Amino acid sequence: MPDFLQSATEIAREAGALIAGLSDQPLEINYKRRSDLVTEADRRSEALIIERLRARFPEHAIVAEEGGNHRSSSGYCWYVDPLDGTTNYAHGFPMYCVTMGLAYRGEVIAGVVYDPTRDEMYTAERGAGAFKNNQRLHVSHTEKLSESLVATGFPPFATNHDLNIQFYFRFTMLSHGIRRAGSAALDLCCVATGCFDGFWELKLNPWDKAAGTLLVTEAGGCVSDVHGNPFNLLGDDVFASNGLVHGEMLEVFAEVLAQQAPAKS
Ligand code: IPD
Ligand code: CA
Ligand code: CA
């Protein structure tokens, strides 16, 4: 493979340094929708990433969260989240990252997640493993949900009808606990490293999950949707696990979903 991953790590490191450098400055916060924040750091990081990608890979398409998109028919597409964890960032909670995933004809082939607060670079290439700062990653060996630490997230526009509240309640009762850390890309990295045994979210965009899902599968884990269907990068929901607790967690999703379904007459 050409130097896709090398380029992505260099660009993510540069963008990460930019957002970390801006983190202690008073930044204007704007709202895309209620509770959906965007800061100057999101915009500047995205502008930098797009400029660098355009210079290195002018023939590649780009889909980026803050709208800096480019079309192309090359089959290659970068999914870019210039700052994943914006709400954390805006509140000074150090759990945010830069993430970029490269898909070829719809399949993610390379991805990076860079956490500038810890200087941790997560990388994966299809078929070549997953790494944190060049150390090989492997998912956990936990076999039972009752011994698992799991994680989820909610969209910024969650309502009290959100189905995920029901999942959250059920998994809180059945596991060691749930973490809602506020960066889907880092949550997926935590499945790849083995801190989390499972992670799911119901409404994620492709830029949130492109790199992280590749990290999980390359670390030996399993990725699907919450119904157990094959993972779809362009679909809404994602469920990633160490593989060993996948079936048991799918049963819990199914139970909760069955309770939500209107009773048949
Ligand atoms: C958000 C984070 C959060 C997840 C939300 C995402 P953003 O991304 O990944 O953990 O729960 O669904 O929108 O807006 O900070 O890039
Ligand atoms: Ca995001
Ligand atoms: Ca973002």
PDB file of C-alpha atoms and ligand atoms in Angstrom:
ATOM      1  CA  MET A   1       0.000   0.000   0.000  1.00  0.00           C
ATOM      2  CA  PRO A   2       1.291   3.527  -0.699  1.00  0.00           C
ATOM      3  CA  ASP A   3       2.144   5.706   2.240  1.00  0.00           C
ATOM      4  CA  PHE A   4      -1.512   6.326   3.182  1.00  0.00           C
ATOM      5  CA  LEU A   5      -1.031   5.450   6.820  1.00  0.00           C
ATOM      6  CA  GLN A   6       2.225   7.346   7.174  1.00  0.00           C
ATOM      7  CA  SER A   7       0.601  10.438   5.655  1.00  0.00           C
ATOM      8  CA  ALA A   8      -2.465  10.079   7.851  1.00  0.00           C
ATOM      9  CA  THR A   9      -0.401   9.837  11.038  1.00  0.00           C
ATOM     10  CA  GLU A  10       1.630  12.921  10.108  1.00  0.00           C
ATOM     11  CA  ILE A  11      -1.482  14.932   9.314  1.00  0.00           C
ATOM     12  CA  ALA A  12      -3.392  13.726  12.406  1.00  0.00           C
ATOM     13  CA  ARG A  13      -0.407  14.590  14.620  1.00  0.00           C
ATOM     14  CA  GLU A  14      -0.250  18.086  13.166  1.00  0.00           C
ATOM     15  CA  ALA A  15      -4.006  18.620  13.562  1.00  0.00           C
ATOM     16  CA  GLY A  16      -3.881  17.195  17.098  1.00  0.00           C
ATOM     17  CA  ALA A  17      -1.143  19.648  18.066  1.00  0.00           C
ATOM     18  CA  LEU A  18      -3.263  22.460  16.652  1.00  0.00           C
ATOM     19  CA  ILE A  19      -6.375  21.628  18.682  1.00  0.00           C
ATOM     20  CA  ALA A  20      -4.414  20.881  21.853  1.00  0.00           C
ATOM     21  CA  GLY A  21      -2.635  24.223  21.457  1.00  0.00           C
ATOM     22  CA  LEU A  22      -5.940  26.049  21.207  1.00  0.00           C
ATOM     23  CA  SER A  23      -7.507  24.197  24.151  1.00  0.00           C
ATOM     24  CA  ASP A  24      -6.531  26.702  26.839  1.00  0.00           C
ATOM     25  CA  GLN A  25      -7.547  29.743  24.821  1.00  0.00           C
ATOM     26  CA  PRO A  26     -11.009  31.252  24.999  1.00  0.00           C
ATOM     27  CA  LEU A  27     -12.714  29.960  21.870  1.00  0.00           C
ATOM     28  CA  GLU A  28     -16.007  30.970  20.403  1.00  0.00           C
ATOM     29  CA  ILE A  29     -18.522  28.131  20.658  1.00  0.00           C
ATOM     30  CA  ASN A  30     -21.268  27.915  18.073  1.00  0.00           C
ATOM     31  CA  TYR A  31     -24.244  25.583  17.968  1.00  0.00           C
ATOM     32  CA  LYS A  32     -25.099  23.508  14.894  1.00  0.00           C
ATOM     33  CA  ARG A  33     -28.244  22.350  16.706  1.00  0.00           C
ATOM     34  CA  ARG A  34     -29.262  22.256  20.364  1.00  0.00           C
ATOM     35  CA  SER A  35     -26.283  20.803  22.314  1.00  0.00           C
ATOM     36  CA  ASP A  36     -24.386  20.236  19.053  1.00  0.00           C
ATOM     37  CA  LEU A  37     -21.268  22.319  19.530  1.00  0.00           C
ATOM     38  CA  VAL A  38     -18.634  23.424  17.072  1.00  0.00           C
ATOM     39  CA  THR A  39     -15.571  25.508  17.896  1.00  0.00           C
ATOM     40  CA  GLU A  40     -12.905  27.385  16.012  1.00  0.00           C
ATOM     41  CA  ALA A  41     -10.626  24.401  16.764  1.00  0.00           C
ATOM     42  CA  ASP A  42     -12.930  22.010  14.833  1.00  0.00           C
ATOM     43  CA  ARG A  43     -12.889  24.333  11.825  1.00  0.00           C
ATOM     44  CA  ARG A  44      -9.171  25.061  11.846  1.00  0.00           C
ATOM     45  CA  SER A  45      -8.281  21.401  12.301  1.00  0.00           C
ATOM     46  CA  GLU A  46     -10.515  20.433   9.392  1.00  0.00           C
ATOM     47  CA  ALA A  47      -9.060  23.135   7.130  1.00  0.00           C
ATOM     48  CA  LEU A  48      -5.540  21.922   7.905  1.00  0.00           C
ATOM     49  CA  ILE A  49      -6.379  18.250   7.296  1.00  0.00           C
ATOM     50  CA  ILE A  50      -8.117  18.973   4.010  1.00  0.00           C
ATOM     51  CA  GLU A  51      -5.291  21.143   2.758  1.00  0.00           C
ATOM     52  CA  ARG A  52      -2.764  18.400   3.561  1.00  0.00           C
ATOM     53  CA  LEU A  53      -4.862  15.587   2.069  1.00  0.00           C
ATOM     54  CA  ARG A  54      -5.526  17.582  -1.097  1.00  0.00           C
ATOM     55  CA  ALA A  55      -1.812  18.232  -1.500  1.00  0.00           C
ATOM     56  CA  ARG A  56      -0.820  14.569  -1.042  1.00  0.00           C
ATOM     57  CA  PHE A  57      -3.797  12.785  -2.597  1.00  0.00           C
ATOM     58  CA  PRO A  58      -5.483  15.200  -5.027  1.00  0.00           C
ATOM     59  CA  GLU A  59      -7.356  12.319  -6.688  1.00  0.00           C
ATOM     60  CA  HIS A  60      -9.033  11.134  -3.424  1.00  0.00           C
ATOM     61  CA  ALA A  61     -12.528  12.094  -2.253  1.00  0.00           C
ATOM     62  CA  ILE A  62     -12.970  13.615   1.219  1.00  0.00           C
ATOM     63  CA  VAL A  63     -16.000  13.566   3.515  1.00  0.00           C
ATOM     64  CA  ALA A  64     -15.368  15.720   6.575  1.00  0.00           C
ATOM     65  CA  GLU A  65     -17.677  16.581   9.456  1.00  0.00           C
ATOM     66  CA  GLU A  66     -17.581  20.348   9.134  1.00  0.00           C
ATOM     67  CA  GLY A  67     -18.441  20.223   5.449  1.00  0.00           C
ATOM     68  CA  GLY A  68     -15.093  20.400   3.671  1.00  0.00           C
ATOM     69  CA  ASN A  69     -15.956  17.737   1.103  1.00  0.00           C
ATOM     70  CA  HIS A  70     -14.388  16.830  -2.229  1.00  0.00           C
ATOM     71  CA  ARG A  71     -15.775  14.440  -4.793  1.00  0.00           C
ATOM     72  CA  SER A  72     -13.787  12.066  -6.958  1.00  0.00           C
ATOM     73  CA  SER A  73     -14.270   8.868  -8.924  1.00  0.00           C
ATOM     74  CA  SER A  74     -10.982   7.293  -7.800  1.00  0.00           C
ATOM     75  CA  GLY A  75     -12.724   4.890  -5.383  1.00  0.00           C
ATOM     76  CA  TYR A  76     -10.694   6.304  -2.469  1.00  0.00           C
ATOM     77  CA  CYS A  77     -12.466   8.366   0.178  1.00  0.00           C
ATOM     78  CA  TRP A  78     -11.157   9.865   3.411  1.00  0.00           C
ATOM     79  CA  TYR A  79     -13.637  10.177   6.276  1.00  0.00           C
ATOM     80  CA  VAL A  80     -12.386  12.924   8.570  1.00  0.00           C
ATOM     81  CA  ASP A  81     -13.440  13.993  12.030  1.00  0.00           C
ATOM     82  CA  PRO A  82     -11.155  16.943  12.814  1.00  0.00           C
ATOM     83  CA  LEU A  83     -12.100  16.902  16.500  1.00  0.00           C
ATOM     84  CA  ASP A  84     -14.040  13.980  17.919  1.00  0.00           C
ATOM     85  CA  GLY A  85     -15.249  14.868  21.409  1.00  0.00           C
ATOM     86  CA  THR A  86     -16.050  18.536  20.849  1.00  0.00           C
ATOM     87  CA  THR A  87     -18.298  18.783  23.916  1.00  0.00           C
ATOM     88  CA  ASN A  88     -15.485  17.426  26.106  1.00  0.00           C
ATOM     89  CA  TYR A  89     -13.044  19.817  24.446  1.00  0.00           C
ATOM     90  CA  ALA A  90     -15.282  22.833  24.986  1.00  0.00           C
ATOM     91  CA  HIS A  91     -15.629  21.957  28.681  1.00  0.00           C
ATOM     92  CA  GLY A  92     -11.937  21.237  29.237  1.00  0.00           C
ATOM     93  CA  PHE A  93     -12.468  17.492  29.740  1.00  0.00           C
ATOM     94  CA  PRO A  94      -9.367  15.891  28.193  1.00  0.00           C
ATOM     95  CA  MET A  95     -10.991  13.182  26.094  1.00  0.00           C
ATOM     96  CA  TYR A  96     -10.884  14.139  22.444  1.00  0.00           C
ATOM     97  CA  CYS A  97      -8.968  13.225  19.311  1.00  0.00           C
ATOM     98  CA  VAL A  98      -8.478  13.625  15.580  1.00  0.00           C
ATOM     99  CA  THR A  99      -9.575  10.668  13.453  1.00  0.00           C
ATOM    100  CA  MET A 100      -9.278   9.827   9.767  1.00  0.00           C
ATOM    101  CA  GLY A 101     -10.262   6.649   7.941  1.00  0.00           C
ATOM    102  CA  LEU A 102      -9.514   5.826   4.312  1.00  0.00           C
ATOM    103  CA  ALA A 103     -12.030   3.676   2.435  1.00  0.00           C
ATOM    104  CA  TYR A 104     -11.501   2.106  -0.968  1.00  0.00           C
ATOM    105  CA  ARG A 105     -14.760   1.291  -2.762  1.00  0.00           C
ATOM    106  CA  GLY A 106     -16.625   1.494   0.547  1.00  0.00           C
ATOM    107  CA  GLU A 107     -14.272  -0.683   2.604  1.00  0.00           C
ATOM    108  CA  VAL A 108     -12.052   0.952   5.220  1.00  0.00           C
ATOM    109  CA  ILE A 109      -8.439   0.054   4.455  1.00  0.00           C
ATOM    110  CA  ALA A 110      -6.507   2.360   6.798  1.00  0.00           C
ATOM    111  CA  GLY A 111      -7.270   4.525   9.794  1.00  0.00           C
ATOM    112  CA  VAL A 112      -5.712   6.686  12.483  1.00  0.00           C
ATOM    113  CA  VAL A 113      -6.946   8.107  15.756  1.00  0.00           C
ATOM    114  CA  TYR A 114      -4.650  10.598  17.489  1.00  0.00           C
ATOM    115  CA  ASP A 115      -5.186  11.617  21.106  1.00  0.00           C
ATOM    116  CA  PRO A 116      -3.062  14.745  21.617  1.00  0.00           C
ATOM    117  CA  THR A 117      -3.760  14.917  25.360  1.00  0.00           C
ATOM    118  CA  ARG A 118      -1.830  11.658  25.891  1.00  0.00           C
ATOM    119  CA  ASP A 119       0.263  11.741  22.711  1.00  0.00           C
ATOM    120  CA  GLU A 120      -1.228   8.394  21.691  1.00  0.00           C
ATOM    121  CA  MET A 121      -1.361   7.461  18.018  1.00  0.00           C
ATOM    122  CA  TYR A 122      -3.625   4.553  17.095  1.00  0.00           C
ATOM    123  CA  THR A 123      -3.118   3.107  13.622  1.00  0.00           C
ATOM    124  CA  ALA A 124      -4.532   0.249  11.601  1.00  0.00           C
ATOM    125  CA  GLU A 125      -4.184  -1.044   8.087  1.00  0.00           C
ATOM    126  CA  ARG A 126      -6.442  -3.787   6.747  1.00  0.00           C
ATOM    127  CA  GLY A 127      -4.717  -7.139   7.176  1.00  0.00           C
ATOM    128  CA  ALA A 128      -1.702  -5.663   8.977  1.00  0.00           C
ATOM    129  CA  GLY A 129      -2.884  -5.313  12.585  1.00  0.00           C
ATOM    130  CA  ALA A 130      -3.722  -2.463  14.959  1.00  0.00           C
ATOM    131  CA  PHE A 131      -1.206  -0.474  16.960  1.00  0.00           C
ATOM    132  CA  LYS A 132      -0.923   2.185  19.676  1.00  0.00           C
ATOM    133  CA  ASN A 133       2.340   4.125  19.372  1.00  0.00           C
ATOM    134  CA  ASN A 134       3.654   1.206  17.288  1.00  0.00           C
ATOM    135  CA  GLN A 135       2.776  -1.413  19.938  1.00  0.00           C
ATOM    136  CA  ARG A 136       0.512  -4.178  18.642  1.00  0.00           C
ATOM    137  CA  LEU A 137      -3.022  -4.172  20.096  1.00  0.00           C
ATOM    138  CA  HIS A 138      -5.297  -7.033  21.028  1.00  0.00           C
ATOM    139  CA  VAL A 139      -8.867  -6.952  22.290  1.00  0.00           C
ATOM    140  CA  SER A 140      -9.683  -8.280  25.770  1.00  0.00           C
ATOM    141  CA  HIS A 141     -10.197 -11.936  26.670  1.00  0.00           C
ATOM    142  CA  THR A 142     -13.304 -11.342  28.799  1.00  0.00           C
ATOM    143  CA  GLU A 143     -15.862 -14.058  28.119  1.00  0.00           C
ATOM    144  CA  LYS A 144     -18.896 -12.931  30.103  1.00  0.00           C
ATOM    145  CA  LEU A 145     -20.950  -9.775  29.993  1.00  0.00           C
ATOM    146  CA  SER A 146     -21.196  -9.913  33.797  1.00  0.00           C
ATOM    147  CA  GLU A 147     -17.401  -9.360  33.902  1.00  0.00           C
ATOM    148  CA  SER A 148     -17.284  -6.726  31.174  1.00  0.00           C
ATOM    149  CA  LEU A 149     -16.746  -2.982  31.094  1.00  0.00           C
ATOM    150  CA  VAL A 150     -18.727  -1.546  28.199  1.00  0.00           C
ATOM    151  CA  ALA A 151     -19.232   1.884  26.666  1.00  0.00           C
ATOM    152  CA  THR A 152     -21.722   3.850  24.642  1.00  0.00           C
ATOM    153  CA  GLY A 153     -22.503   7.354  23.483  1.00  0.00           C
ATOM    154  CA  PHE A 154     -25.496   9.523  22.699  1.00  0.00           C
ATOM    155  CA  PRO A 155     -25.994  11.928  19.826  1.00  0.00           C
ATOM    156  CA  PRO A 156     -25.976  15.616  20.770  1.00  0.00           C
ATOM    157  CA  PHE A 157     -29.688  15.763  19.973  1.00  0.00           C
ATOM    158  CA  ALA A 158     -30.727  12.828  22.229  1.00  0.00           C
ATOM    159  CA  THR A 159     -34.252  12.918  23.618  1.00  0.00           C
ATOM    160  CA  ASN A 160     -35.840  11.050  26.517  1.00  0.00           C
ATOM    161  CA  HIS A 161     -37.420   8.727  23.940  1.00  0.00           C
ATOM    162  CA  ASP A 162     -33.979   7.657  22.816  1.00  0.00           C
ATOM    163  CA  LEU A 163     -33.872   3.847  22.697  1.00  0.00           C
ATOM    164  CA  ASN A 164     -30.296   3.942  23.927  1.00  0.00           C
ATOM    165  CA  ILE A 165     -31.534   4.964  27.387  1.00  0.00           C
ATOM    166  CA  GLN A 166     -33.123   1.485  27.582  1.00  0.00           C
ATOM    167  CA  PHE A 167     -29.896  -0.215  26.449  1.00  0.00           C
ATOM    168  CA  TYR A 168     -27.938   1.921  28.904  1.00  0.00           C
ATOM    169  CA  PHE A 169     -30.201   0.868  31.778  1.00  0.00           C
ATOM    170  CA  ARG A 170     -30.051  -2.835  30.901  1.00  0.00           C
ATOM    171  CA  PHE A 171     -26.266  -3.016  30.400  1.00  0.00           C
ATOM    172  CA  THR A 172     -25.686  -1.083  33.634  1.00  0.00           C
ATOM    173  CA  MET A 173     -27.475  -3.897  35.460  1.00  0.00           C
ATOM    174  CA  LEU A 174     -25.720  -6.711  33.601  1.00  0.00           C
ATOM    175  CA  SER A 175     -22.051  -5.630  33.430  1.00  0.00           C
ATOM    176  CA  HIS A 176     -19.276  -4.132  35.565  1.00  0.00           C
ATOM    177  CA  GLY A 177     -20.518  -0.789  34.286  1.00  0.00           C
ATOM    178  CA  ILE A 178     -20.838   1.572  31.373  1.00  0.00           C
ATOM    179  CA  ARG A 179     -18.582   4.450  30.420  1.00  0.00           C
ATOM    180  CA  ARG A 180     -19.859   7.357  28.351  1.00  0.00           C
ATOM    181  CA  ALA A 181     -16.589   9.144  27.686  1.00  0.00           C
ATOM    182  CA  GLY A 182     -17.751  11.404  24.825  1.00  0.00           C
ATOM    183  CA  SER A 183     -15.488  10.422  21.924  1.00  0.00           C
ATOM    184  CA  ALA A 184     -16.714   7.520  19.826  1.00  0.00           C
ATOM    185  CA  ALA A 185     -13.363   7.146  18.064  1.00  0.00           C
ATOM    186  CA  LEU A 186     -11.512   6.820  21.393  1.00  0.00           C
ATOM    187  CA  ASP A 187     -14.218   4.464  22.694  1.00  0.00           C
ATOM    188  CA  LEU A 188     -13.484   2.172  19.753  1.00  0.00           C
ATOM    189  CA  CYS A 189      -9.746   2.465  20.454  1.00  0.00           C
ATOM    190  CA  CYS A 190     -10.493   1.326  24.016  1.00  0.00           C
ATOM    191  CA  VAL A 191     -12.160  -1.813  22.611  1.00  0.00           C
ATOM    192  CA  ALA A 192      -9.064  -2.396  20.472  1.00  0.00           C
ATOM    193  CA  THR A 193      -6.748  -2.029  23.482  1.00  0.00           C
ATOM    194  CA  GLY A 194      -8.942  -4.269  25.647  1.00  0.00           C
ATOM    195  CA  CYS A 195     -10.008  -1.694  28.303  1.00  0.00           C
ATOM    196  CA  PHE A 196     -13.561  -1.935  27.041  1.00  0.00           C
ATOM    197  CA  ASP A 197     -15.103  -5.285  26.151  1.00  0.00           C
ATOM    198  CA  GLY A 198     -17.858  -3.722  24.055  1.00  0.00           C
ATOM    199  CA  PHE A 199     -19.065  -0.393  22.650  1.00  0.00           C
ATOM    200  CA  TRP A 200     -22.191   0.559  20.763  1.00  0.00           C
ATOM    201  CA  GLU A 201     -23.862   3.708  19.562  1.00  0.00           C
ATOM    202  CA  LEU A 202     -27.029   4.176  17.555  1.00  0.00           C
ATOM    203  CA  LYS A 203     -26.478   7.306  15.520  1.00  0.00           C
ATOM    204  CA  LEU A 204     -22.910   7.730  14.382  1.00  0.00           C
ATOM    205  CA  ASN A 205     -21.564   9.246  11.207  1.00  0.00           C
ATOM    206  CA  PRO A 206     -18.976   7.474   9.033  1.00  0.00           C
ATOM    207  CA  TRP A 207     -16.201   9.858  10.157  1.00  0.00           C
ATOM    208  CA  ASP A 208     -16.810   8.870  13.820  1.00  0.00           C
ATOM    209  CA  LYS A 209     -16.365   5.165  13.197  1.00  0.00           C
ATOM    210  CA  ALA A 210     -14.272   4.553  10.052  1.00  0.00           C
ATOM    211  CA  ALA A 211     -10.849   4.347  11.707  1.00  0.00           C
ATOM    212  CA  GLY A 212     -12.031   2.976  15.069  1.00  0.00           C
ATOM    213  CA  THR A 213     -13.903  -0.002  13.627  1.00  0.00           C
ATOM    214  CA  LEU A 214     -10.848  -1.013  11.592  1.00  0.00           C
ATOM    215  CA  LEU A 215      -8.752  -0.784  14.767  1.00  0.00           C
ATOM    216  CA  VAL A 216     -11.163  -3.169  16.515  1.00  0.00           C
ATOM    217  CA  THR A 217     -11.233  -5.780  13.763  1.00  0.00           C
ATOM    218  CA  GLU A 218      -7.469  -5.571  13.265  1.00  0.00           C
ATOM    219  CA  ALA A 219      -7.051  -6.074  17.034  1.00  0.00           C
ATOM    220  CA  GLY A 220      -9.026  -9.318  16.751  1.00  0.00           C
ATOM    221  CA  GLY A 221     -12.469  -7.978  17.693  1.00  0.00           C
ATOM    222  CA  CYS A 222     -15.822  -8.085  16.015  1.00  0.00           C
ATOM    223  CA  VAL A 223     -17.966  -5.284  14.522  1.00  0.00           C
ATOM    224  CA  SER A 224     -21.607  -5.465  13.442  1.00  0.00           C
ATOM    225  CA  ASP A 225     -24.760  -3.452  13.951  1.00  0.00           C
ATOM    226  CA  VAL A 226     -26.884  -3.913  17.096  1.00  0.00           C
ATOM    227  CA  HIS A 227     -29.067  -6.454  15.254  1.00  0.00           C
ATOM    228  CA  GLY A 228     -26.065  -8.605  14.403  1.00  0.00           C
ATOM    229  CA  ASN A 229     -26.038  -7.614  10.725  1.00  0.00           C
ATOM    230  CA  PRO A 230     -22.669  -6.997   9.046  1.00  0.00           C
ATOM    231  CA  PHE A 231     -21.165  -3.622   9.831  1.00  0.00           C
ATOM    232  CA  ASN A 232     -22.105  -0.881   7.385  1.00  0.00           C
ATOM    233  CA  LEU A 233     -19.906   2.215   7.439  1.00  0.00           C
ATOM    234  CA  LEU A 234     -22.757   4.311   6.068  1.00  0.00           C
ATOM    235  CA  GLY A 235     -25.346   2.847   8.460  1.00  0.00           C
ATOM    236  CA  ASP A 236     -26.440   4.573  11.680  1.00  0.00           C
ATOM    237  CA  ASP A 237     -25.513   2.163  14.424  1.00  0.00           C
ATOM    238  CA  VAL A 238     -22.394   0.270  15.351  1.00  0.00           C
ATOM    239  CA  PHE A 239     -21.617  -2.451  17.852  1.00  0.00           C
ATOM    240  CA  ALA A 240     -17.982  -3.443  18.449  1.00  0.00           C
ATOM    241  CA  SER A 241     -16.706  -6.001  20.927  1.00  0.00           C
ATOM    242  CA  ASN A 242     -13.893  -8.397  21.743  1.00  0.00           C
ATOM    243  CA  GLY A 243     -15.901 -11.039  19.856  1.00  0.00           C
ATOM    244  CA  LEU A 244     -16.265 -13.258  22.936  1.00  0.00           C
ATOM    245  CA  VAL A 245     -19.142 -11.270  24.467  1.00  0.00           C
ATOM    246  CA  HIS A 246     -20.678 -10.330  21.106  1.00  0.00           C
ATOM    247  CA  GLY A 247     -23.406 -12.977  21.157  1.00  0.00           C
ATOM    248  CA  GLU A 248     -24.424 -12.286  24.750  1.00  0.00           C
ATOM    249  CA  MET A 249     -24.624  -8.550  24.111  1.00  0.00           C
ATOM    250  CA  LEU A 250     -26.640  -9.099  20.918  1.00  0.00           C
ATOM    251  CA  GLU A 251     -29.151 -11.071  23.003  1.00  0.00           C
ATOM    252  CA  VAL A 252     -29.563  -8.078  25.323  1.00  0.00           C
ATOM    253  CA  PHE A 253     -30.102  -5.700  22.378  1.00  0.00           C
ATOM    254  CA  ALA A 254     -32.686  -8.129  20.980  1.00  0.00           C
ATOM    255  CA  GLU A 255     -34.523  -8.399  24.332  1.00  0.00           C
ATOM    256  CA  VAL A 256     -34.758  -4.630  24.710  1.00  0.00           C
ATOM    257  CA  LEU A 257     -35.797  -4.196  21.070  1.00  0.00           C
ATOM    258  CA  ALA A 258     -38.512  -6.836  21.501  1.00  0.00           C
ATOM    259  CA  GLN A 259     -39.886  -4.944  24.499  1.00  0.00           C
ATOM    260  CA  GLN A 260     -40.045  -1.762  22.399  1.00  0.00           C
ATOM    261  CA  ALA A 261     -41.916  -3.418  19.511  1.00  0.00           C
ATOM    262  CA  PRO A 262     -45.667  -2.717  19.528  1.00  0.00           C
ATOM    263  CA  ALA A 263     -47.630  -5.791  20.744  1.00  0.00           C
ATOM    264  CA  LYS A 264     -49.232  -7.767  17.902  1.00  0.00           C
ATOM    265  CA  SER A 265     -53.058  -8.029  18.087  1.00  0.00           C
TER     266      SER A 265
HETATM  267  C1  IPD B   1     -19.533  12.923  19.041  1.00  0.00           C
HETATM  268  C2  IPD B   1     -18.716  12.015  19.919  1.00  0.00           C
HETATM  269  C3  IPD B   1     -19.601  11.397  20.993  1.00  0.00           C
HETATM  270  C4  IPD B   1     -20.744  10.640  20.376  1.00  0.00           C
HETATM  271  C5  IPD B   1     -21.553  11.557  19.476  1.00  0.00           C
HETATM  272  C6  IPD B   1     -20.658  12.165  18.404  1.00  0.00           C
HETATM  273  P1  IPD B   1     -18.276  15.030  17.927  1.00  0.00           P
HETATM  274  O1  IPD B   1     -18.721  13.453  17.993  1.00  0.00           O
HETATM  275  O2  IPD B   1     -18.105  10.986  19.181  1.00  0.00           O
HETATM  276  O3  IPD B   1     -18.892  10.466  21.783  1.00  0.00           O
HETATM  277  O4  IPD B   1     -21.550  10.135  21.410  1.00  0.00           O
HETATM  278  O5  IPD B   1     -22.563  10.784  18.873  1.00  0.00           O
HETATM  279  O6  IPD B   1     -21.413  13.058  17.614  1.00  0.00           O
HETATM  280  O7  IPD B   1     -19.532  15.817  17.649  1.00  0.00           O
HETATM  281  O8  IPD B   1     -17.655  15.369  19.211  1.00  0.00           O
HETATM  282  O9  IPD B   1     -17.345  15.031  16.768  1.00  0.00           O
HETATM  283 CA    CA B   2     -17.429  12.802  16.046  1.00  0.00          CA
HETATM  284 CA    CA B   3     -16.277  16.301  15.342  1.00  0.00          CA
END
